[in-house]
PDB file of C-alpha atoms in Angstrom:
ATOM      1  CA  MET A   1    -140.821 -73.963-133.466  1.00 51.00           C
ATOM      2  CA  ASN A   2    -142.059 -74.766-129.972  1.00 54.00           C
ATOM      3  CA  LYS A   3    -141.211 -78.359-129.182  1.00 59.00           C
ATOM      4  CA  ASN A   4    -143.277 -78.412-125.995  1.00 62.00           C
ATOM      5  CA  ILE A   5    -146.700 -78.947-127.469  1.00 65.00           C
ATOM      6  CA  ILE A   6    -149.450 -78.820-124.859  1.00 62.00           C
ATOM      7  CA  ARG A   7    -152.040 -81.535-125.429  1.00 64.00           C
ATOM      8  CA  SER A   8    -153.327 -82.134-121.934  1.00 67.00           C
ATOM      9  CA  LEU A   9    -153.385 -80.734-118.385  1.00 67.00           C
ATOM     10  CA  GLU A  10    -150.553 -83.131-117.544  1.00 67.00           C
ATOM     11  CA  ASP A  11    -148.401 -81.553-120.277  1.00 66.00           C
ATOM     12  CA  ILE A  12    -148.917 -78.178-118.595  1.00 65.00           C
ATOM     13  CA  PHE A  13    -147.678 -79.411-115.221  1.00 65.00           C
ATOM     14  CA  ASN A  14    -144.689 -81.188-116.879  1.00 69.00           C
ATOM     15  CA  ASP A  15    -143.654 -78.106-118.760  1.00 66.00           C
ATOM     16  CA  PRO A  16    -140.536 -76.536-117.167  1.00 66.00           C
ATOM     17  CA  LYS A  17    -142.171 -73.112-117.548  1.00 65.00           C
ATOM     18  CA  ALA A  18    -145.353 -74.218-115.827  1.00 60.00           C
ATOM     19  CA  ASP A  19    -144.404 -72.486-112.593  1.00 62.00           C
ATOM     20  CA  GLU A  20    -144.174 -69.172-114.393  1.00 64.00           C
ATOM     21  CA  LEU A  21    -147.507 -69.725-116.115  1.00 59.00           C
ATOM     22  CA  LEU A  22    -149.305 -70.592-112.901  1.00 60.00           C
ATOM     23  CA  VAL A  23    -147.972 -67.705-110.866  1.00 64.00           C
ATOM     24  CA  ILE A  24    -150.827 -65.360-109.864  1.00 67.00           C
ATOM     25  CA  GLU A  25    -149.746 -61.779-109.547  1.00 69.00           C
ATOM     26  CA  PRO A  26    -150.879 -60.222-106.270  1.00 69.00           C
ATOM     27  CA  LYS A  27    -153.581 -57.596-106.581  1.00 67.00           C
ATOM     28  CA  LYS A  28    -152.474 -54.073-105.962  1.00 66.00           C
ATOM     29  CA  ASN A  29    -154.070 -52.399-102.970  1.00 65.00           C
ATOM     30  CA  ILE A  30    -156.598 -49.884-104.201  1.00 65.00           C
ATOM     31  CA  ILE A  31    -156.667 -46.815-101.987  1.00 65.00           C
ATOM     32  CA  PRO A  32    -160.176 -45.334-101.931  1.00 73.00           C
ATOM     33  CA  ILE A  33    -160.366 -41.668-102.826  1.00 80.00           C
ATOM     34  CA  ASN A  34    -161.930 -39.413-100.196  1.00 88.00           C
ATOM     35  CA  GLN A  35    -163.496 -36.416-101.904  1.00 91.00           C
ATOM     36  CA  ASP A  36    -163.083 -34.177 -98.851  1.00 92.00           C
ATOM     37  CA  VAL A  37    -159.365 -34.956 -98.748  1.00 92.00           C
ATOM     38  CA  GLU A  38    -159.047 -34.165-102.454  1.00 93.00           C
ATOM     39  CA  ASN A  39    -160.983 -30.908-101.994  1.00 93.00           C
ATOM     40  CA  PHE A  40    -158.751 -29.926 -99.084  1.00 93.00           C
ATOM     41  CA  LYS A  41    -155.612 -30.614-101.127  1.00 94.00           C
ATOM     42  CA  GLU A  42    -157.080 -28.507-103.924  1.00 94.00           C
ATOM     43  CA  ILE A  43    -157.661 -25.637-101.478  1.00 94.00           C
ATOM     44  CA  GLN A  44    -154.033 -25.798-100.341  1.00 94.00           C
ATOM     45  CA  GLU A  45    -152.769 -25.788-103.931  1.00 94.00           C
ATOM     46  CA  TRP A  46    -154.934 -22.749-104.625  1.00 94.00           C
ATOM     47  CA  ILE A  47    -153.490 -20.917-101.605  1.00 93.00           C
ATOM     48  CA  LYS A  48    -149.941 -21.757-102.729  1.00 92.00           C
ATOM     49  CA  ARG A  49    -150.655 -20.388-106.204  1.00 93.00           C
ATOM     50  CA  HIS A  50    -152.009 -17.174-104.675  1.00 91.00           C
ATOM     51  CA  LYS A  51    -148.986 -16.542-102.427  1.00 90.00           C
ATOM     52  CA  GLY A  52    -150.605 -17.649 -99.174  1.00 90.00           C
ATOM     53  CA  ARG A  53    -153.942 -15.854 -99.614  1.00 92.00           C
ATOM     54  CA  GLU A  54    -156.952 -17.850 -98.458  1.00 93.00           C
ATOM     55  CA  PRO A  55    -159.994 -18.020-100.754  1.00 93.00           C
ATOM     56  CA  GLU A  56    -162.656 -15.431 -99.999  1.00 92.00           C
ATOM     57  CA  ARG A  57    -166.442 -15.736 -99.870  1.00 89.00           C
ATOM     58  CA  THR A  58    -166.837 -13.216-102.660  1.00 84.00           C
ATOM     59  CA  ARG A  59    -170.114 -12.598-104.491  1.00 81.00           C
ATOM     60  CA  ASP A  60    -168.286 -12.041-107.770  1.00 83.00           C
ATOM     61  CA  VAL A  61    -169.801 -14.583-110.168  1.00 78.00           C
ATOM     62  CA  SER A  62    -166.498 -14.912-112.025  1.00 85.00           C
ATOM     63  CA  ARG A  63    -164.873 -16.172-108.784  1.00 88.00           C
ATOM     64  CA  ILE A  64    -167.448 -18.815-107.903  1.00 88.00           C
ATOM     65  CA  VAL A  65    -164.771 -21.537-107.583  1.00 90.00           C
ATOM     66  CA  GLU A  66    -162.929 -19.416-105.012  1.00 92.00           C
ATOM     67  CA  ARG A  67    -166.189 -18.890-103.101  1.00 91.00           C
ATOM     68  CA  GLN A  68    -166.858 -22.627-103.019  1.00 91.00           C
ATOM     69  CA  MET A  69    -163.355 -23.272-101.686  1.00 92.00           C
ATOM     70  CA  ALA A  70    -163.806 -20.635 -98.974  1.00 92.00           C
ATOM     71  CA  ASN A  71    -167.053 -22.214 -97.817  1.00 92.00           C
ATOM     72  CA  ARG A  72    -165.555 -25.698 -97.842  1.00 92.00           C
ATOM     73  CA  LEU A  73    -162.595 -24.532 -95.764  1.00 93.00           C
ATOM     74  CA  LYS A  74    -164.957 -22.906 -93.289  1.00 91.00           C
ATOM     75  CA  ASN A  75    -166.958 -26.118 -93.067  1.00 91.00           C
ATOM     76  CA  TYR A  76    -163.837 -28.220 -92.472  1.00 92.00           C
ATOM     77  CA  ARG A  77    -162.630 -25.928 -89.691  1.00 92.00           C
ATOM     78  CA  SER A  78    -165.988 -25.931 -87.898  1.00 91.00           C
ATOM     79  CA  HIS A  79    -166.386 -29.726 -87.663  1.00 91.00           C
ATOM     80  CA  GLU A  80    -164.083 -31.719 -85.391  1.00 90.00           C
ATOM     81  CA  ASP A  81    -164.460 -34.927 -87.388  1.00 91.00           C
ATOM     82  CA  MET A  82    -163.306 -33.142 -90.545  1.00 91.00           C
ATOM     83  CA  VAL A  83    -160.336 -31.623 -88.704  1.00 91.00           C
ATOM     84  CA  GLU A  84    -159.249 -35.100 -87.566  1.00 91.00           C
ATOM     85  CA  LEU A  85    -159.644 -36.495 -91.076  1.00 91.00           C
ATOM     86  CA  LEU A  86    -157.740 -33.724 -92.833  1.00 92.00           C
ATOM     87  CA  LYS A  87    -155.057 -32.959 -90.240  1.00 91.00           C
ATOM     88  CA  PRO A  88    -152.490 -35.403 -91.764  1.00 91.00           C
ATOM     89  CA  TYR A  89    -152.765 -33.497 -95.064  1.00 92.00           C
ATOM     90  CA  ASP A  90    -152.615 -29.988 -93.552  1.00 92.00           C
ATOM     91  CA  GLU A  91    -149.323 -28.627 -94.911  1.00 91.00           C
ATOM     92  CA  LEU A  92    -150.181 -24.973 -94.350  1.00 90.00           C
ATOM     93  CA  GLY A  93    -151.653 -25.131 -90.826  1.00 90.00           C
ATOM     94  CA  LEU A  94    -155.138 -24.221 -92.026  1.00 91.00           C
ATOM     95  CA  LEU A  95    -156.814 -26.332 -89.355  1.00 90.00           C
ATOM     96  CA  ASN A  96    -155.089 -24.997 -86.255  1.00 82.00           C
ATOM     97  CA  ILE A  97    -157.126 -24.387 -83.075  1.00 56.00           C
ATOM     98  CA  LYS A  98    -157.120 -20.595 -83.408  1.00 58.00           C
ATOM     99  CA  ASN A  99    -158.693 -20.772 -86.836  1.00 52.00           C
ATOM    100  CA  GLN A 100    -161.230 -23.301 -85.578  1.00 52.00           C
ATOM    101  CA  LYS A 101    -162.381 -21.000 -82.764  1.00 54.00           C
ATOM    102  CA  ASN A 102    -162.700 -18.013 -85.072  1.00 57.00           C
ATOM    103  CA  GLU A 103    -164.663 -19.983 -87.617  1.00 53.00           C
ATOM    104  CA  LEU A 104    -166.882 -21.442 -84.882  1.00 52.00           C
ATOM    105  CA  LYS A 105    -167.798 -17.916 -83.763  1.00 56.00           C
ATOM    106  CA  ASN A 106    -168.602 -16.979 -87.342  1.00 58.00           C
ATOM    107  CA  MET A 107    -170.649 -20.146 -87.755  1.00 53.00           C
ATOM    108  CA  ILE A 108    -172.720 -19.353 -84.652  1.00 49.00           C
ATOM    109  CA  LYS A 109    -173.196 -15.797 -85.895  1.00 53.00           C
ATOM    110  CA  ASP A 110    -174.379 -17.080 -89.279  1.00 52.00           C
ATOM    111  CA  GLU A 111    -176.830 -19.477 -87.657  1.00 49.00           C
ATOM    112  CA  LYS A 112    -178.516 -16.474 -85.988  1.00 51.00           C
ATOM    113  CA  LYS A 113    -179.058 -14.652 -89.290  1.00 54.00           C
ATOM    114  CA  GLU A 114    -182.550 -13.389 -89.939  1.00 56.00           C
ATOM    115  CA  PHE A 115    -183.814 -13.109 -93.492  1.00 54.00           C
ATOM    116  CA  SER A 116    -186.457 -10.521 -94.300  1.00 52.00           C
ATOM    117  CA  SER A 117    -186.948 -11.344 -97.965  1.00 52.00           C
ATOM    118  CA  LEU A 118    -186.366 -13.972-100.619  1.00 49.00           C
ATOM    119  CA  ASP A 119    -183.538 -11.826-102.013  1.00 52.00           C
ATOM    120  CA  ASP A 120    -181.704 -12.022 -98.668  1.00 56.00           C
ATOM    121  CA  ILE A 121    -181.776 -15.816 -98.765  1.00 52.00           C
ATOM    122  CA  LEU A 122    -180.831 -16.105-102.431  1.00 50.00           C
ATOM    123  CA  ASN A 123    -177.902 -13.700-101.949  1.00 56.00           C
ATOM    124  CA  ASP A 124    -176.553 -15.663 -98.970  1.00 58.00           C
ATOM    125  CA  ASP A 125    -174.675 -18.679-100.293  1.00 54.00           C
ATOM    126  CA  SER A 126    -174.113 -20.030 -96.763  1.00 53.00           C
ATOM    127  CA  VAL A 127    -177.529 -21.656 -97.138  1.00 50.00           C
ATOM    128  CA  LEU A 128    -175.812 -24.127 -99.459  1.00 48.00           C
ATOM    129  CA  PHE A 129    -172.147 -24.219 -98.508  1.00 49.00           C
ATOM    130  CA  ASN A 130    -171.888 -23.945 -94.719  1.00 49.00           C
ATOM    131  CA  ASN A 131    -172.526 -27.651 -94.083  1.00 49.00           C
ATOM    132  CA  ASP A 132    -171.155 -30.956 -95.225  1.00 50.00           C
ATOM    133  CA  ARG A 133    -171.994 -32.439 -98.592  1.00 52.00           C
ATOM    134  CA  LYS A 134    -174.511 -34.889 -97.127  1.00 51.00           C
ATOM    135  CA  SER A 135    -176.851 -32.073 -96.110  1.00 53.00           C
ATOM    136  CA  ILE A 136    -176.576 -29.980 -99.283  1.00 50.00           C
ATOM    137  CA  ASN A 137    -179.243 -31.918-101.166  1.00 53.00           C
ATOM    138  CA  THR A 138    -181.627 -31.559 -98.241  1.00 56.00           C
ATOM    139  CA  LYS A 139    -181.106 -27.800 -98.120  1.00 52.00           C
ATOM    140  CA  LEU A 140    -181.474 -27.434-101.875  1.00 53.00           C
ATOM    141  CA  PHE A 141    -184.960 -28.892-101.755  1.00 57.00           C
ATOM    142  CA  ASP A 142    -186.040 -27.463 -98.393  1.00 60.00           C
ATOM    143  CA  THR A 143    -188.239 -24.557 -99.489  1.00 62.00           C
ATOM    144  CA  GLU A 144    -190.189 -24.127 -96.262  1.00 64.00           C
ATOM    145  CA  LYS A 145    -188.299 -20.932 -95.331  1.00 60.00           C
ATOM    146  CA  PHE A 146    -189.001 -19.457 -98.781  1.00 60.00           C
ATOM    147  CA  HIS A 147    -192.719 -20.217 -98.480  1.00 62.00           C
ATOM    148  CA  LYS A 148    -192.828 -18.802 -94.954  1.00 60.00           C
ATOM    149  CA  ILE A 149    -191.324 -15.489 -96.076  1.00 57.00           C
ATOM    150  CA  LYS A 150    -193.660 -15.343 -99.068  1.00 59.00           C
ATOM    151  CA  ARG A 151    -196.642 -15.846 -96.755  1.00 58.00           C
ATOM    152  CA  GLU A 152    -195.401 -13.117 -94.415  1.00 54.00           C
ATOM    153  CA  GLN A 153    -194.865 -10.696 -97.301  1.00 55.00           C
ATOM    154  CA  LYS A 154    -198.281 -11.531 -98.740  1.00 53.00           C
ATOM    155  CA  ASN A 155    -199.989 -10.731 -95.429  1.00 50.00           C
ATOM    156  CA  LYS A 156    -197.796  -7.716 -94.667  1.00 51.00           C
ATOM    157  CA  PRO A 157    -199.693  -4.397 -94.573  1.00 50.00           C
ATOM    158  CA  GLU A 158    -198.715  -1.880 -97.234  1.00 49.00           C
ATOM    159  CA  LYS A 159    -197.768   0.525 -94.461  1.00 52.00           C
ATOM    160  CA  ILE A 160    -196.824  -0.419 -90.925  1.00 58.00           C
ATOM    161  CA  SER A 161    -198.595   1.858 -88.445  1.00 73.00           C
ATOM    162  CA  GLN A 162    -196.575   2.566 -85.329  1.00 89.00           C
ATOM    163  CA  ARG A 163    -198.222   3.766 -82.141  1.00 92.00           C
ATOM    164  CA  HIS A 164    -197.317   7.193 -80.833  1.00 93.00           C
ATOM    165  CA  ASN A 165    -198.450   9.419 -77.970  1.00 95.00           C
ATOM    166  CA  MET A 166    -201.713  11.246 -78.615  1.00 94.00           C
ATOM    167  CA  ASP A 167    -201.626  15.016 -78.032  1.00 93.00           C
ATOM    168  CA  ASN A 168    -205.329  15.448 -77.187  1.00 93.00           C
ATOM    169  CA  PHE A 169    -205.897  12.196 -75.289  1.00 95.00           C
ATOM    170  CA  LYS A 170    -207.585  14.061 -72.405  1.00 94.00           C
ATOM    171  CA  GLU A 171    -210.622  14.571 -74.662  1.00 94.00           C
ATOM    172  CA  TYR A 172    -211.122  10.792 -74.760  1.00 95.00           C
ATOM    173  CA  GLU A 173    -209.776   9.741 -71.370  1.00 95.00           C
ATOM    174  CA  HIS A 174    -213.203  10.019 -69.684  1.00 95.00           C
ATOM    175  CA  LEU A 175    -214.677   7.597 -72.260  1.00 95.00           C
ATOM    176  CA  PHE A 176    -212.165   4.913 -71.337  1.00 96.00           C
ATOM    177  CA  LYS A 177    -212.763   5.399 -67.594  1.00 95.00           C
ATOM    178  CA  GLN A 178    -216.501   5.182 -68.137  1.00 95.00           C
ATOM    179  CA  VAL A 179    -216.276   1.992 -70.220  1.00 95.00           C
ATOM    180  CA  GLN A 180    -213.877   0.433 -67.699  1.00 94.00           C
ATOM    181  CA  ALA A 181    -216.380   1.144 -64.903  1.00 93.00           C
ATOM    182  CA  GLU A 182    -219.249  -0.281 -66.970  1.00 93.00           C
ATOM    183  CA  ILE A 183    -217.276  -3.457 -67.643  1.00 92.00           C
ATOM    184  CA  ALA A 184    -216.482  -3.781 -63.944  1.00 91.00           C
ATOM    185  CA  SER A 185    -220.152  -3.311 -62.996  1.00 91.00           C
ATOM    186  CA  GLY A 186    -221.359  -5.808 -65.582  1.00 91.00           C
ATOM    187  CA  LYS A 187    -223.214  -3.274 -67.718  1.00 93.00           C
ATOM    188  CA  ARG A 188    -220.903  -4.151 -70.582  1.00 94.00           C
ATOM    189  CA  GLN A 189    -219.621  -7.618 -71.407  1.00 94.00           C
ATOM    190  CA  LEU A 190    -216.498  -8.942 -73.117  1.00 94.00           C
ATOM    191  CA  ARG A 191    -217.296 -11.260 -76.014  1.00 94.00           C
ATOM    192  CA  PRO A 192    -214.904 -13.241 -78.230  1.00 94.00           C
ATOM    193  CA  PHE A 193    -213.920 -11.354 -81.374  1.00 94.00           C
ATOM    194  CA  LYS A 194    -215.277 -13.010 -84.524  1.00 87.00           C
ATOM    195  CA  ASN A 195    -216.217 -12.403 -88.156  1.00 83.00           C
ATOM    196  CA  TYR A 196    -213.358  -9.901 -88.532  1.00 83.00           C
ATOM    197  CA  GLU A 197    -215.848  -7.113 -87.817  1.00 89.00           C
ATOM    198  CA  ILE A 198    -214.479  -3.720 -86.747  1.00 94.00           C
ATOM    199  CA  LEU A 199    -217.157  -1.054 -86.154  1.00 94.00           C
ATOM    200  CA  LEU A 200    -216.882   2.707 -85.844  1.00 95.00           C
ATOM    201  CA  HIS A 201    -217.054   4.155 -82.289  1.00 95.00           C
ATOM    202  CA  HIS A 202    -216.877   0.695 -80.713  1.00 96.00           C
ATOM    203  CA  PHE A 203    -214.515  -0.528 -78.023  1.00 97.00           C
ATOM    204  CA  TYR A 204    -212.361  -3.653 -78.208  1.00 97.00           C
ATOM    205  CA  VAL A 205    -209.712  -5.338 -76.083  1.00 96.00           C
ATOM    206  CA  LEU A 206    -206.414  -6.292 -77.784  1.00 95.00           C
ATOM    207  CA  LYS A 207    -203.778  -8.104 -75.732  1.00 92.00           C
ATOM    208  CA  GLY A 208    -205.386  -6.902 -72.510  1.00 92.00           C
ATOM    209  CA  GLN A 209    -205.573  -3.258 -73.612  1.00 94.00           C
ATOM    210  CA  LEU A 210    -208.779  -1.315 -74.244  1.00 96.00           C
ATOM    211  CA  LEU A 211    -208.969   0.467 -77.619  1.00 97.00           C
ATOM    212  CA  TYR A 212    -211.482   2.736 -79.327  1.00 97.00           C
ATOM    213  CA  ILE A 213    -212.236   3.021 -83.058  1.00 96.00           C
ATOM    214  CA  GLU A 214    -212.399   6.795 -83.424  1.00 96.00           C
ATOM    215  CA  ALA A 215    -212.582   6.983 -87.233  1.00 95.00           C
ATOM    216  CA  VAL A 216    -212.792   4.743 -90.298  1.00 94.00           C
ATOM    217  CA  GLY A 217    -211.369   6.008 -93.586  1.00 91.00           C
ATOM    218  CA  GLU A 218    -212.657   5.512 -97.108  1.00 91.00           C
ATOM    219  CA  LYS A 219    -212.863   1.972 -98.392  1.00 88.00           C
ATOM    220  CA  LYS A 220    -210.458   0.978-101.119  1.00 87.00           C
ATOM    221  CA  ILE A 221    -210.139  -2.146-103.230  1.00 83.00           C
ATOM    222  CA  VAL A 222    -207.121  -4.341-102.564  1.00 76.00           C
ATOM    223  CA  ASN A 223    -206.137  -6.787-105.290  1.00 71.00           C
ATOM    224  CA  ASP A 224    -205.225 -10.258-104.104  1.00 64.00           C
ATOM    225  CA  LYS A 225    -204.170 -13.265-106.186  1.00 60.00           C
ATOM    226  CA  SER A 226    -207.241 -15.152-105.090  1.00 64.00           C
ATOM    227  CA  GLN A 227    -209.785 -12.370-104.608  1.00 69.00           C
ATOM    228  CA  ARG A 228    -210.534  -8.651-104.549  1.00 73.00           C
ATOM    229  CA  LYS A 229    -211.322  -7.238-101.136  1.00 81.00           C
ATOM    230  CA  THR A 230    -211.882  -3.866 -99.530  1.00 86.00           C
ATOM    231  CA  ASP A 231    -209.857  -2.261 -96.763  1.00 90.00           C
ATOM    232  CA  SER A 232    -209.834   1.016 -94.836  1.00 92.00           C
ATOM    233  CA  ARG A 233    -207.397   3.007 -92.763  1.00 94.00           C
ATOM    234  CA  LEU A 234    -208.495   3.444 -89.124  1.00 95.00           C
ATOM    235  CA  HIS A 235    -207.805   5.919 -86.357  1.00 96.00           C
ATOM    236  CA  VAL A 236    -207.430   3.871 -83.184  1.00 97.00           C
ATOM    237  CA  ILE A 237    -207.005   5.296 -79.667  1.00 96.00           C
ATOM    238  CA  TYR A 238    -205.655   3.153 -76.817  1.00 97.00           C
ATOM    239  CA  GLU A 239    -206.274   3.473 -73.102  1.00 96.00           C
ATOM    240  CA  ASN A 240    -202.572   4.170 -72.425  1.00 95.00           C
ATOM    241  CA  GLY A 241    -202.775   7.452 -74.366  1.00 95.00           C
ATOM    242  CA  THR A 242    -201.330   6.281 -77.667  1.00 96.00           C
ATOM    243  CA  GLU A 243    -202.843   6.190 -81.144  1.00 96.00           C
ATOM    244  CA  ASN A 244    -202.131   4.753 -84.598  1.00 95.00           C
ATOM    245  CA  ASN A 245    -203.667   4.282 -88.050  1.00 94.00           C
ATOM    246  CA  PRO A 246    -203.688   0.570 -88.933  1.00 94.00           C
ATOM    247  CA  LEU A 247    -205.568  -1.005 -91.800  1.00 92.00           C
ATOM    248  CA  LEU A 248    -208.913  -2.473 -90.803  1.00 93.00           C
ATOM    249  CA  ASN A 249    -208.048  -5.962 -92.051  1.00 90.00           C
ATOM    250  CA  GLY A 250    -204.686  -5.810 -90.290  1.00 90.00           C
ATOM    251  CA  LEU A 251    -206.239  -4.882 -86.942  1.00 93.00           C
ATOM    252  CA  ALA A 252    -208.925  -7.542 -87.387  1.00 93.00           C
ATOM    253  CA  ALA A 253    -206.240 -10.164 -88.067  1.00 91.00           C
ATOM    254  CA  SER A 254    -204.366  -9.097 -84.919  1.00 92.00           C
ATOM    255  CA  MET A 255    -207.573  -9.260 -82.895  1.00 93.00           C
ATOM    256  CA  TYR A 256    -208.382 -12.719 -84.196  1.00 91.00           C
ATOM    257  CA  GLY A 257    -204.850 -14.061 -83.781  1.00 90.00           C
ATOM    258  CA  SER A 258    -204.506 -12.671 -80.252  1.00 91.00           C
ATOM    259  CA  LYS A 259    -207.972 -13.829 -79.193  1.00 92.00           C
ATOM    260  CA  GLY A 260    -209.141 -10.264 -78.699  1.00 94.00           C
ATOM    261  CA  LYS A 261    -212.479  -9.271 -77.201  1.00 95.00           C
ATOM    262  CA  ILE A 262    -215.464  -7.191 -78.262  1.00 95.00           C
ATOM    263  CA  VAL A 263    -216.819  -4.780 -75.655  1.00 95.00           C
ATOM    264  CA  THR A 264    -220.618  -4.962 -75.891  1.00 94.00           C
ATOM    265  CA  GLU A 265    -222.791  -1.875 -76.116  1.00 93.00           C
ATOM    266  CA  LEU A 266    -225.064  -0.797 -73.248  1.00 87.00           C
ATOM    267  CA  GLU A 267    -228.466  -2.459 -73.264  1.00 71.00           C
ATOM    268  CA  VAL A 268    -231.356  -0.004 -73.805  1.00 56.00           C
ATOM    269  CA  ASN A 269    -233.401  -1.463 -70.979  1.00 52.00           C
ATOM    270  CA  GLU A 270    -230.630  -0.635 -68.519  1.00 48.00           C
ATOM    271  CA  LEU A 271    -231.194   3.092 -69.040  1.00 47.00           C
ATOM    272  CA  THR A 272    -233.627   5.049 -66.860  1.00 48.00           C
ATOM    273  CA  PRO A 273    -236.339   7.254 -68.450  1.00 49.00           C
ATOM    274  CA  ASP A 274    -234.505  10.380 -67.311  1.00 51.00           C
ATOM    275  CA  GLU A 275    -231.200   9.440 -68.973  1.00 49.00           C
ATOM    276  CA  THR A 276    -230.315  11.085 -72.254  1.00 48.00           C
ATOM    277  CA  THR A 277    -230.136   8.585 -75.109  1.00 46.00           C
ATOM    278  CA  GLY A 278    -229.474  10.977 -77.977  1.00 43.00           C
ATOM    279  CA  TYR A 279    -230.001  14.396 -79.441  1.00 43.00           C
ATOM    280  CA  ILE A 280    -232.809  15.933 -81.559  1.00 42.00           C
ATOM    281  CA  TYR A 281    -231.559  18.060 -84.389  1.00 38.00           C
ATOM    282  CA  VAL A 282    -233.928  20.872 -85.476  1.00 42.00           C
ATOM    283  CA  LEU A 283    -233.427  21.972 -89.089  1.00 36.00           C
TER     284      LEU A 283
END
C-alpha cells in the first residue's frame, strides 16, 4: 500500500519522487520528409536492384513505374537547384556534371518538339514528367495546345496542293503582262478581298503575286460539325510560271488571312468603238 497519499499540491512537491514526476521529456526533433529526396533514393535502390542499369523512358505500359523514375531522374539532372538538394544523397554519381550536360541537351531538344496531331502529344509523356512536381498540375489542365491542333486539323484541306512548274505557261504569259500593264496604267484597280468570293477567269493578288483562276471544278458538299457547305477544286496559274489545284475555300481563306487583293475588270466605257469586246457565234 502506498503510504504517500497525495491530497494537495504541497504533498506533490514534498514527495521524494516529485522530481521524477515533474521531469518533462525533451521533444524529439522531427525531420521533415522531402519527397524529391525520397524519390531519388528510390531511383538509386531501383538501379542497384537492376545491376547498375538506369531506368528507361519506355512506352511499355507494364513498366510505367520505371518510366516515371526515368523522367524524374532527367528532371533532377536538368535543374541546378535539384542537383544541389540531392547531391548529399547521390551514392551512385547520377548527378555528375557530364550527365547534367547530356540531359540539358536532351531537354533543349525536347523543348523544340513539334506535334502534328493529338496522338503525338498523348504518346509523348514528357508533357507530364519533364518538369518539377509543382508544374505538373498546370500542364495536366492546360489544354490550349490540344485545342490549337484540333482547330488546325479541322481547317486543314483534305488534300494539300503544292505548286509546280507549268509546262504550257507561255500560253498564259501574255495575259499576265497585259494585266500588269493595265494595273500600272490605272485601267485596273486593286481592291481588298472580301466575301470569300473566287470567280472564274478573274485575277487576284496573293502575297504580292498575281494569280489567275483558269478553271473551277464541280461543286461538292463538305460536311462540317456546324454546317454543310460546298467546295470546289481550282486550277490556279501564277505569274512566276507555277500552278496548283487548291480548294476554293482554302484559297479564299489564304486570300483573306493574307489581306489579298482583287484585280478589277476593265470598265466598258474605257473601250473604244473599234475594240473587240466579244465574239458572235453563228449556229
